[in-house]
XYZ file of C-alpha atoms in Angstrom:
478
model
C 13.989 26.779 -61.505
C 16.633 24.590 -59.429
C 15.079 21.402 -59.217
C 13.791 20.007 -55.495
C 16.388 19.578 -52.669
C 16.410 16.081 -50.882
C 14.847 15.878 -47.236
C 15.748 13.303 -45.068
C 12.280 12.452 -43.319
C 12.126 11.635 -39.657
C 8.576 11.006 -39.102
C 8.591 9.825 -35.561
C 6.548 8.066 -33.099
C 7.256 6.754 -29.504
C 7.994 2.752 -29.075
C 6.483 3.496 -25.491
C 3.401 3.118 -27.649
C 3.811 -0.672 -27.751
C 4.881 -1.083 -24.160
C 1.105 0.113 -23.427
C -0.318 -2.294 -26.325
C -2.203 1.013 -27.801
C -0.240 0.322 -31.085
C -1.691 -3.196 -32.481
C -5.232 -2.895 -30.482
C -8.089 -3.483 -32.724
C -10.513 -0.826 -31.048
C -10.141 2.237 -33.809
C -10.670 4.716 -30.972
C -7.698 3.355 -29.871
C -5.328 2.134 -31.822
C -2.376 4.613 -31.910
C -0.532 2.582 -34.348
C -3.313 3.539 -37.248
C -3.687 7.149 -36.227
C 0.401 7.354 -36.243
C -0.103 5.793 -40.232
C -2.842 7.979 -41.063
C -0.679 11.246 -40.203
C 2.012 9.779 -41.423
C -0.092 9.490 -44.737
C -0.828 13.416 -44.527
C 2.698 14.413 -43.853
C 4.590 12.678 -46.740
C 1.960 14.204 -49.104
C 2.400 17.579 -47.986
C 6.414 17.504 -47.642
C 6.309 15.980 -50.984
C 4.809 19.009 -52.921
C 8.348 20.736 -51.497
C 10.941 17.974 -51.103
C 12.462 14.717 -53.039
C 11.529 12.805 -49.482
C 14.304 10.025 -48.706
C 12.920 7.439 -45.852
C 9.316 8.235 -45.063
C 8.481 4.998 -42.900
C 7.779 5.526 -39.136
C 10.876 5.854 -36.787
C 9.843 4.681 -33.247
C 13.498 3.048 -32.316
C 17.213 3.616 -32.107
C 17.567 0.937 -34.906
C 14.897 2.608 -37.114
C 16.839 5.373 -37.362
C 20.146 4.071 -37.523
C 18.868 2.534 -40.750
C 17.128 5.839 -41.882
C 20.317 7.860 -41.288
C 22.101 4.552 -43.277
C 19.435 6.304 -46.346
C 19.772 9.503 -46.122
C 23.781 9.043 -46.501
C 23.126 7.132 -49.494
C 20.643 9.736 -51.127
C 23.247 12.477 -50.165
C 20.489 14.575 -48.564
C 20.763 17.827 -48.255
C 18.672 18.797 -45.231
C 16.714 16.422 -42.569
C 13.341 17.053 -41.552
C 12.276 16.186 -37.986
C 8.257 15.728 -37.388
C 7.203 14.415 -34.675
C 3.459 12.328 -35.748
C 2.842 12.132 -32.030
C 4.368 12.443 -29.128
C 7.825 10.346 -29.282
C 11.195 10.111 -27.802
C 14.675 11.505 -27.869
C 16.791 8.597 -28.708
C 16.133 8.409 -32.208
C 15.995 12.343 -32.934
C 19.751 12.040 -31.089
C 21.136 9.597 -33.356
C 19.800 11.055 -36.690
C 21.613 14.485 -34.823
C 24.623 12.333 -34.064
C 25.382 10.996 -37.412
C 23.681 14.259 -39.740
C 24.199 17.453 -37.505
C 26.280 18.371 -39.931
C 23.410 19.343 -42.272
C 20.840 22.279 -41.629
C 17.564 20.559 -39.808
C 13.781 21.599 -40.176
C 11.586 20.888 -37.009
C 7.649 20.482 -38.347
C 5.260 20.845 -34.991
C 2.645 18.658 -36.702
C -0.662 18.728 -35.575
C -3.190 17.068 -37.698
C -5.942 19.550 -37.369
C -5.800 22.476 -36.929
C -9.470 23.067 -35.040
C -8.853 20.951 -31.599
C -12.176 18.874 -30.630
C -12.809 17.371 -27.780
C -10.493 14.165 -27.183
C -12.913 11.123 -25.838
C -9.871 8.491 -25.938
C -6.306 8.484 -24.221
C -5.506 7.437 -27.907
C -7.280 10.364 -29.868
C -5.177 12.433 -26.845
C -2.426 10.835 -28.021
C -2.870 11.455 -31.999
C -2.305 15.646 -31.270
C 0.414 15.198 -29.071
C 3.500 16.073 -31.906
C 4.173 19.013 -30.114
C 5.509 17.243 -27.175
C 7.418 15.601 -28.655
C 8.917 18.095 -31.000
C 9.607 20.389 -27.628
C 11.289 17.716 -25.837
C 13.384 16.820 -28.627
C 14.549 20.109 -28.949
C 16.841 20.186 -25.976
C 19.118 17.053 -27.289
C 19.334 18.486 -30.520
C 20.461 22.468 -29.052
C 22.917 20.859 -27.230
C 24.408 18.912 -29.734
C 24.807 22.511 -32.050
C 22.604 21.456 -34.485
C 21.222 24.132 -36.747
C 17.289 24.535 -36.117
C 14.742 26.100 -38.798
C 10.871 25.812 -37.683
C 7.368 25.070 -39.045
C 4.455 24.892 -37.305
C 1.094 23.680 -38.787
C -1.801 20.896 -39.993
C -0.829 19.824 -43.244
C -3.643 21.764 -45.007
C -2.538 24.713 -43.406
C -1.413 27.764 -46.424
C 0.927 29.324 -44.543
C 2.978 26.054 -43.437
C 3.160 25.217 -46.777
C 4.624 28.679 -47.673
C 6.800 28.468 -44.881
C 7.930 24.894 -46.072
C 8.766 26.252 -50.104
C 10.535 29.108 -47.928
C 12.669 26.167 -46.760
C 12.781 24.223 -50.081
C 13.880 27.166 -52.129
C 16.675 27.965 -49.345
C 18.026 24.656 -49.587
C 17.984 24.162 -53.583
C 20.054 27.239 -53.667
C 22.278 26.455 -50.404
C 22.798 22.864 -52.882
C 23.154 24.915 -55.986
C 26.187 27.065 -54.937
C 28.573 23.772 -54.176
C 28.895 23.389 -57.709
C 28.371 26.816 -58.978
C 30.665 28.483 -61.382
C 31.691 31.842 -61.434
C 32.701 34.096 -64.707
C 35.382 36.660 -63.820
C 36.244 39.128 -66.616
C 39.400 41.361 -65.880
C 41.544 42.308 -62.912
C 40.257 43.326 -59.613
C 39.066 47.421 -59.845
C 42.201 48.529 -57.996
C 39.648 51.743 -56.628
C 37.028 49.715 -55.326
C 38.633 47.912 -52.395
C 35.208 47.030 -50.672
C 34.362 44.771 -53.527
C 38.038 42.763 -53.080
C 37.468 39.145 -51.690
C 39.014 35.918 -50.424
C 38.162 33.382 -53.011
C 39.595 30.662 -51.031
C 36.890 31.772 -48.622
C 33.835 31.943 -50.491
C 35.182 28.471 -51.594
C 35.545 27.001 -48.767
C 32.729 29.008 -46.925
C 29.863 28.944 -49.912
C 31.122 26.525 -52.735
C 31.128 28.553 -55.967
C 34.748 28.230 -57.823
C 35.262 31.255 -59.690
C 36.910 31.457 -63.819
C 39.439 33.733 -64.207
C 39.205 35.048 -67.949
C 41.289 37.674 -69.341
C 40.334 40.638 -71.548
C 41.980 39.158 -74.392
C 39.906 35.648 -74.215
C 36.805 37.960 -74.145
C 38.520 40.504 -77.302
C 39.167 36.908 -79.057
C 35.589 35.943 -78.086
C 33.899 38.847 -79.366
C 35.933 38.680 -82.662
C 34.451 35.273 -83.108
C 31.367 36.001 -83.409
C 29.804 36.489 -87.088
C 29.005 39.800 -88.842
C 25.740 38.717 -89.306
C 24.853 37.125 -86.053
C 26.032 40.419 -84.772
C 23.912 42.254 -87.586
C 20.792 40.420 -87.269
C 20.963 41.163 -83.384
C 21.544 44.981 -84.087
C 18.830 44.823 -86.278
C 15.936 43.254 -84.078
C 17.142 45.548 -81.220
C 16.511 48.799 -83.373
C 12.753 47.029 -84.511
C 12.046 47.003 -80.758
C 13.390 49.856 -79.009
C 14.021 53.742 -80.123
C 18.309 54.587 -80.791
C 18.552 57.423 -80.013
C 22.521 59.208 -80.451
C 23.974 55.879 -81.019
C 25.568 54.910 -84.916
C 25.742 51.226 -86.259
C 28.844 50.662 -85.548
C 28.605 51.464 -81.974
C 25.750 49.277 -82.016
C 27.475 46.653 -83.442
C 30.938 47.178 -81.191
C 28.518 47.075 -78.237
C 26.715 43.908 -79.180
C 29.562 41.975 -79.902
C 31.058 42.718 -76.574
C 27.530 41.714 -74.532
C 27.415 38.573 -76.782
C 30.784 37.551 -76.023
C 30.126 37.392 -72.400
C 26.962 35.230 -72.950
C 29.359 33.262 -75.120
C 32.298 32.446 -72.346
C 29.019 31.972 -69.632
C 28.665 28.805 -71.648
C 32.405 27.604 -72.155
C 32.856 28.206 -68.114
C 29.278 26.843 -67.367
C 28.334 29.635 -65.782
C 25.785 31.534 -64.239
C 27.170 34.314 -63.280
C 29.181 37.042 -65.370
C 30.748 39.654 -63.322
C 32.990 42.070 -65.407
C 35.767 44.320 -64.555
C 34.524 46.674 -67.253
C 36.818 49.452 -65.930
C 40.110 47.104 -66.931
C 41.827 49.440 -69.492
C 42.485 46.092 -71.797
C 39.303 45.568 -72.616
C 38.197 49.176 -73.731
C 41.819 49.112 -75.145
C 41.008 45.652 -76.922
C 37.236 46.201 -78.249
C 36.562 50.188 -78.171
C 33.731 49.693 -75.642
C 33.024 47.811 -72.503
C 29.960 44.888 -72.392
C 26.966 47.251 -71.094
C 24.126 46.575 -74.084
C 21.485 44.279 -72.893
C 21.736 40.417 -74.643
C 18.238 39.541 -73.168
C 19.307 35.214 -73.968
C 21.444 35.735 -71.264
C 19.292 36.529 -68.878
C 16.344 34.301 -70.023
C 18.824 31.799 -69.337
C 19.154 32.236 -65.853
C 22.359 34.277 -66.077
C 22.932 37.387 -63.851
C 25.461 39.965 -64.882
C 27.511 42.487 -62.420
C 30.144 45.109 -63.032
C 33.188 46.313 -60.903
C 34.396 42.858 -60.574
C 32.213 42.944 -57.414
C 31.948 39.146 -57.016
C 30.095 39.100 -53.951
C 27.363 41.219 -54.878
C 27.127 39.351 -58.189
C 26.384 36.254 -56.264
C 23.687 38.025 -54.209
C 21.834 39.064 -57.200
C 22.129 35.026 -58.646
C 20.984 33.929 -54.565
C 17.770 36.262 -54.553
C 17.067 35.236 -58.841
C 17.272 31.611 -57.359
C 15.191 31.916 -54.360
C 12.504 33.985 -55.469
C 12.537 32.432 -58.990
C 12.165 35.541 -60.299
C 13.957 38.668 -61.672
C 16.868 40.187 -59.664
C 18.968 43.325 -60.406
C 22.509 44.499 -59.887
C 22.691 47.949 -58.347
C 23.516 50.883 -56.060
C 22.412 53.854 -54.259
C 22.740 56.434 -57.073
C 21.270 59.090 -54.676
C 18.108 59.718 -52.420
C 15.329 62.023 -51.695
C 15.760 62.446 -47.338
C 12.042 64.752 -47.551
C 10.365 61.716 -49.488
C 12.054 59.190 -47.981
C 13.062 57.387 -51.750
C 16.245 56.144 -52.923
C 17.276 55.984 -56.573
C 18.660 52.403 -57.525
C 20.247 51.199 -60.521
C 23.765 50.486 -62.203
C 25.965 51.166 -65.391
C 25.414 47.183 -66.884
C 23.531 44.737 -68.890
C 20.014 44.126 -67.675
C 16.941 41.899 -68.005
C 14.752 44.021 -69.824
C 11.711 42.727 -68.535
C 12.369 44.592 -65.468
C 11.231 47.508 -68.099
C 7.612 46.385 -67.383
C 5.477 48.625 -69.877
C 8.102 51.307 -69.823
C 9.951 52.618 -72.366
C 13.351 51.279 -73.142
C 15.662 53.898 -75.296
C 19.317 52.673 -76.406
C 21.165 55.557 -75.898
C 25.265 55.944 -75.569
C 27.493 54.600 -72.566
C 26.930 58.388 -70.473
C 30.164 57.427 -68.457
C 32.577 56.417 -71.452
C 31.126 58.545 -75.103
C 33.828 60.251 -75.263
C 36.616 57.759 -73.875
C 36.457 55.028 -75.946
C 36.679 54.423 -79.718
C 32.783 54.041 -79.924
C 30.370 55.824 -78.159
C 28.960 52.118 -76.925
C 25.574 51.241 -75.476
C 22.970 51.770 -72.453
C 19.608 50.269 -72.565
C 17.777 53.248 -70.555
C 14.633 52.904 -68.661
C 13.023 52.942 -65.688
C 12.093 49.843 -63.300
C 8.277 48.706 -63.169
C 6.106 49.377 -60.397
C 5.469 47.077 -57.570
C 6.561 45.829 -53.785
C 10.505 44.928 -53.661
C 13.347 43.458 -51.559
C 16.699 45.029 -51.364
C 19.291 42.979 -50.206
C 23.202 43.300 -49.953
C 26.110 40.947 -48.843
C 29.044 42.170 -47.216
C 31.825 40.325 -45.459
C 34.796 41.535 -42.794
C 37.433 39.665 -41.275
C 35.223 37.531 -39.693
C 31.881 36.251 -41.476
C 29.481 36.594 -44.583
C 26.885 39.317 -43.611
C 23.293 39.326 -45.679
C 21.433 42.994 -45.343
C 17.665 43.524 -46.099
C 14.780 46.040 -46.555
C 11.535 46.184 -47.960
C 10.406 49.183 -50.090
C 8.317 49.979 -53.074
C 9.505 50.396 -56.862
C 7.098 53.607 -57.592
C 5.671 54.302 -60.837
C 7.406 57.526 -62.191
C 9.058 59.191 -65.414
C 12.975 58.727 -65.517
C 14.126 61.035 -63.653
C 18.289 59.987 -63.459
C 19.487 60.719 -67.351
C 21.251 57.193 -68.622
C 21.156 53.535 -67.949
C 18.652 51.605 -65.146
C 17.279 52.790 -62.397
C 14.060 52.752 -59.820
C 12.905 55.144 -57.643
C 12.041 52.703 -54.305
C 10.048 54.132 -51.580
C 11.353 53.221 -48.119
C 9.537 52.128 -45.050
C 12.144 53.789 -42.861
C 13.747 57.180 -42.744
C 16.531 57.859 -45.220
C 19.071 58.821 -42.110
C 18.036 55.619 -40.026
C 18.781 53.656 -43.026
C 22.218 55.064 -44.223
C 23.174 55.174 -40.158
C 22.628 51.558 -39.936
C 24.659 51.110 -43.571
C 27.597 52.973 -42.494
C 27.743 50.899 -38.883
C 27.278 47.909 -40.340
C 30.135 48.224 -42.936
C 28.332 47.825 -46.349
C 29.538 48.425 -49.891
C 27.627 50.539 -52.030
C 26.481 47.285 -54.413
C 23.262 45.917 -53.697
C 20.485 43.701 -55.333
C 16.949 44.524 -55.938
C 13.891 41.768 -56.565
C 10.114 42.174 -56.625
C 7.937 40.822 -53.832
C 9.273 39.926 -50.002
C 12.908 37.764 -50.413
C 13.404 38.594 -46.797
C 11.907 35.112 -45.482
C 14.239 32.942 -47.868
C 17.207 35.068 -47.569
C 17.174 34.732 -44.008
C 16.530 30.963 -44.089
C 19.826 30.789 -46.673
C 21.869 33.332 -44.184
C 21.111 30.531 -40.937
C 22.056 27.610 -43.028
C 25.565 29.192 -44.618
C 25.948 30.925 -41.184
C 26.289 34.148 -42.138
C 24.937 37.051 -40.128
C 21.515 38.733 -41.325
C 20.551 41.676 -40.756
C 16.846 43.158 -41.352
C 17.081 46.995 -41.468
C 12.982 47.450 -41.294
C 12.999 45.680 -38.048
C 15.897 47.197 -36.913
C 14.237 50.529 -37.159
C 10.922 49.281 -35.371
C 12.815 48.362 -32.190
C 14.598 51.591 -31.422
């Protein structure tokens, strides 16, 4: 798991407040200045289960949050968090806009209860009033371009506090791609022009820098590797899971190729390996291309992706990162229109323990047997049951595009011969989905992750500015 982003906290209060003397007044029913601590108190706690908070005193004046933004430069913060305690004004909200627009912004409507009871005191009055202020404050902060995200919600409240690790995990993995590395095996695929990018672009746009690495460094990899690591891998794969076609030394060609990936993902420091396992040299150079699962790798945290697709290899590390859980390079093998199911999966390595309680057969490469000088290795199964997110990123001339739709990964026999796949249940009609596709501008690659991504990705899509798309509620408006 990425570890916590850092919020810059502007808890906020009005210094009208001590103009009226209901600040410092020793009546409790009316002394705004220790209702304004007490939510204060409630706030930090709950942003704190999310965030690493920078600055969580009061801001009430220009000078308060000159200093504030003075902190959150220093802590190199990495999204500011606007919550308005009571109601407050604009001049501090526009010069912690002023001097940190440039960084994505999170407006909490705070209320501190979430029941409203009769209010016997101007001051009680006063103590629900955040959402004033929030409101007004959001006119400065539109006008000076400033990128808005929204919570709403007593700090007790479940669903804020979803909302708000929404928002965290966004912004770890918005953090996480400045300084993430890219493995590149091979030349582009020469056929596969949709997956061709601008890596100055995703550079400049995103932050990951991608490794080049030839066929050869991965041939002189793989040759490194010792017979009996190799051996002793081969070995506890066939205790585990049925071979079934495939001879030793396939096995072995095609686990010294897998384990020679994992191997340059750790001299690049990398998390993501995306292969050109079409590139001539390196069937030419090891017999077989890197398609037998090395589960280390992915236990690690490391995706894999084939076709040299880099931006699709990405998307399957964003939605891994987000949902801190399992995601899965694929495509659109084919799709039942009647039943309203597409089949997903892909020719590569995989985290088995999308497997579930299924089966998993190692069986020969079904695309390259009879090509290359071993027959090589598939791990074959089919995907566990259970609710998913598909998601895809594209990009044109223009802009980064993220696609989504929600579906269900049905229990079912394999029913595609070779490799990974899962049969996924739409919500939506199969031609309503593939007429959006082909408007939009898609490739074929997409990735696939249990439970709903769709809140996160779309968080992540507003704060890189790229375009999102959500094909479900596409369909429901038309």
């Amino acid at each position: 798991m990425l570890p916590k982003p850092k919020a810059g906290v502007a808890l906020l209060s009005a210094e009208w407040y001590e103009q009226i003397k209901l600040n410092t007044i020793d009546d409790p029913a009316n002394d705004i200045g220790a209702m304004a601590r007490e939510n204060r108190v409630r706030a930090v706690e709950t942003l704190g289960r999310h965030f690493e908070l920078v600055h969580t005193d009061i801001i009430s004046t220009l000078d308060e949050a000159r200093s504030a933004c003075d902190e959150y430069r220093r802590e190199n913060v990495d999204i500011i968090i606007i919550c308005s305690l009571l109601y407050s004004g604009d001049h501090p909200i526009i010069e912690i806009a002023r001097q940190m627009g440039h960084l994505p912004f999170l407006l909490w409507s705070f209320h501190p209860d979430r029941k409203l009871q009769p209010l016997p005191t101007m001051a009680s009055y006063f103590r629900v009033t955040g959402c004033s202020g929030m409101l007004q404050g959001v006119a400065p902060l539109k006008r000076m371009g400033v990128k808005l995200g929204f919570v709403l919600g007593a700090p007790d409240d479940e669903r804020l506090n979803n909302e708000l690790e929404d928002y965290a995990r966004a912004t770890a993995v918005r953090k996480a791609l400045k300084t993430l590395n890219i493995l590149s095996i091979g030349r582009r695929f020469e056929a596969m022009t949709g997956a061709w990018i601008d890596e100055f672009r995703m550079k400049a746009e995103i932050g990951p820098r991608i490794d080049w690495v030839s066929p050869y460094e991965l041939a002189q990899t793989a040759k490194a590797i010792s017979d009996d690591r190799i051996k002793a891998f081969v070995a506890d794969q066939k205790s585990k899971y049925k071979v079934v076609g495939v001879p030793d030394d396939a096995l072995e060609a095609a686990a010294r190729a897998s384990i020679a990936c994992y191997e340059l993902a750790h001299k690049y420091d990398s998390k993501i390996v995306s292969v050109q396992d079409m590139d001539q040299e390196i069937h030419d150079f090891l017999g077989v291309r890197p398609q037998m699962t090395y589960q280390p790798m992915f236990e690690e945290g490391i995706v894999a992706g084939m076709e040299q697709d880099l931006d699709s290899a990405l998307c399957v590390w964003m939605v891994q990162e987000l949902m801190d859980d399992l995601a899965m390079y694929g495509e659109f093998f084919t799709y039942s229109e009647e039943d309203d199911f597409v089949a997903c999966g892909h020719a590569s390595m995989h985290d088995l323990r999308f497997a579930g309680n299924h089966e998993v057969l190692l069986i020969p490469d079904g695309e390259f047997f009879a090509a290359d000088r071993y027959v090589g290795v598939w791990d074959e199964f089919i995907a566990k049951p259970g609710p998913v997110t598909i998601c895809g990123i594209f990009e044109d001339k223009d802009s980064y595009h993220f696609v989504t739709l929600n579906g269900e990964s049905l229990e079912s026999e394999k029913f595609i011969p070779g490799n990974v796949h899962s049969k996924i249940k739409l919500n939506i009609p199969i031609r309503d989905l593939f007429d959006d596709l082909v408007h939009l501008g898609v490739t074929q690659h997409f990735t696939m992750c249990y439970g709903n991504a769709k809140p996160r990705i779309r968080i992540l899509a507003d704060q890189l500015g790229f375009n999102y798309y959500d094909l479900d509620e596409r369909y429901r408006r038309k």
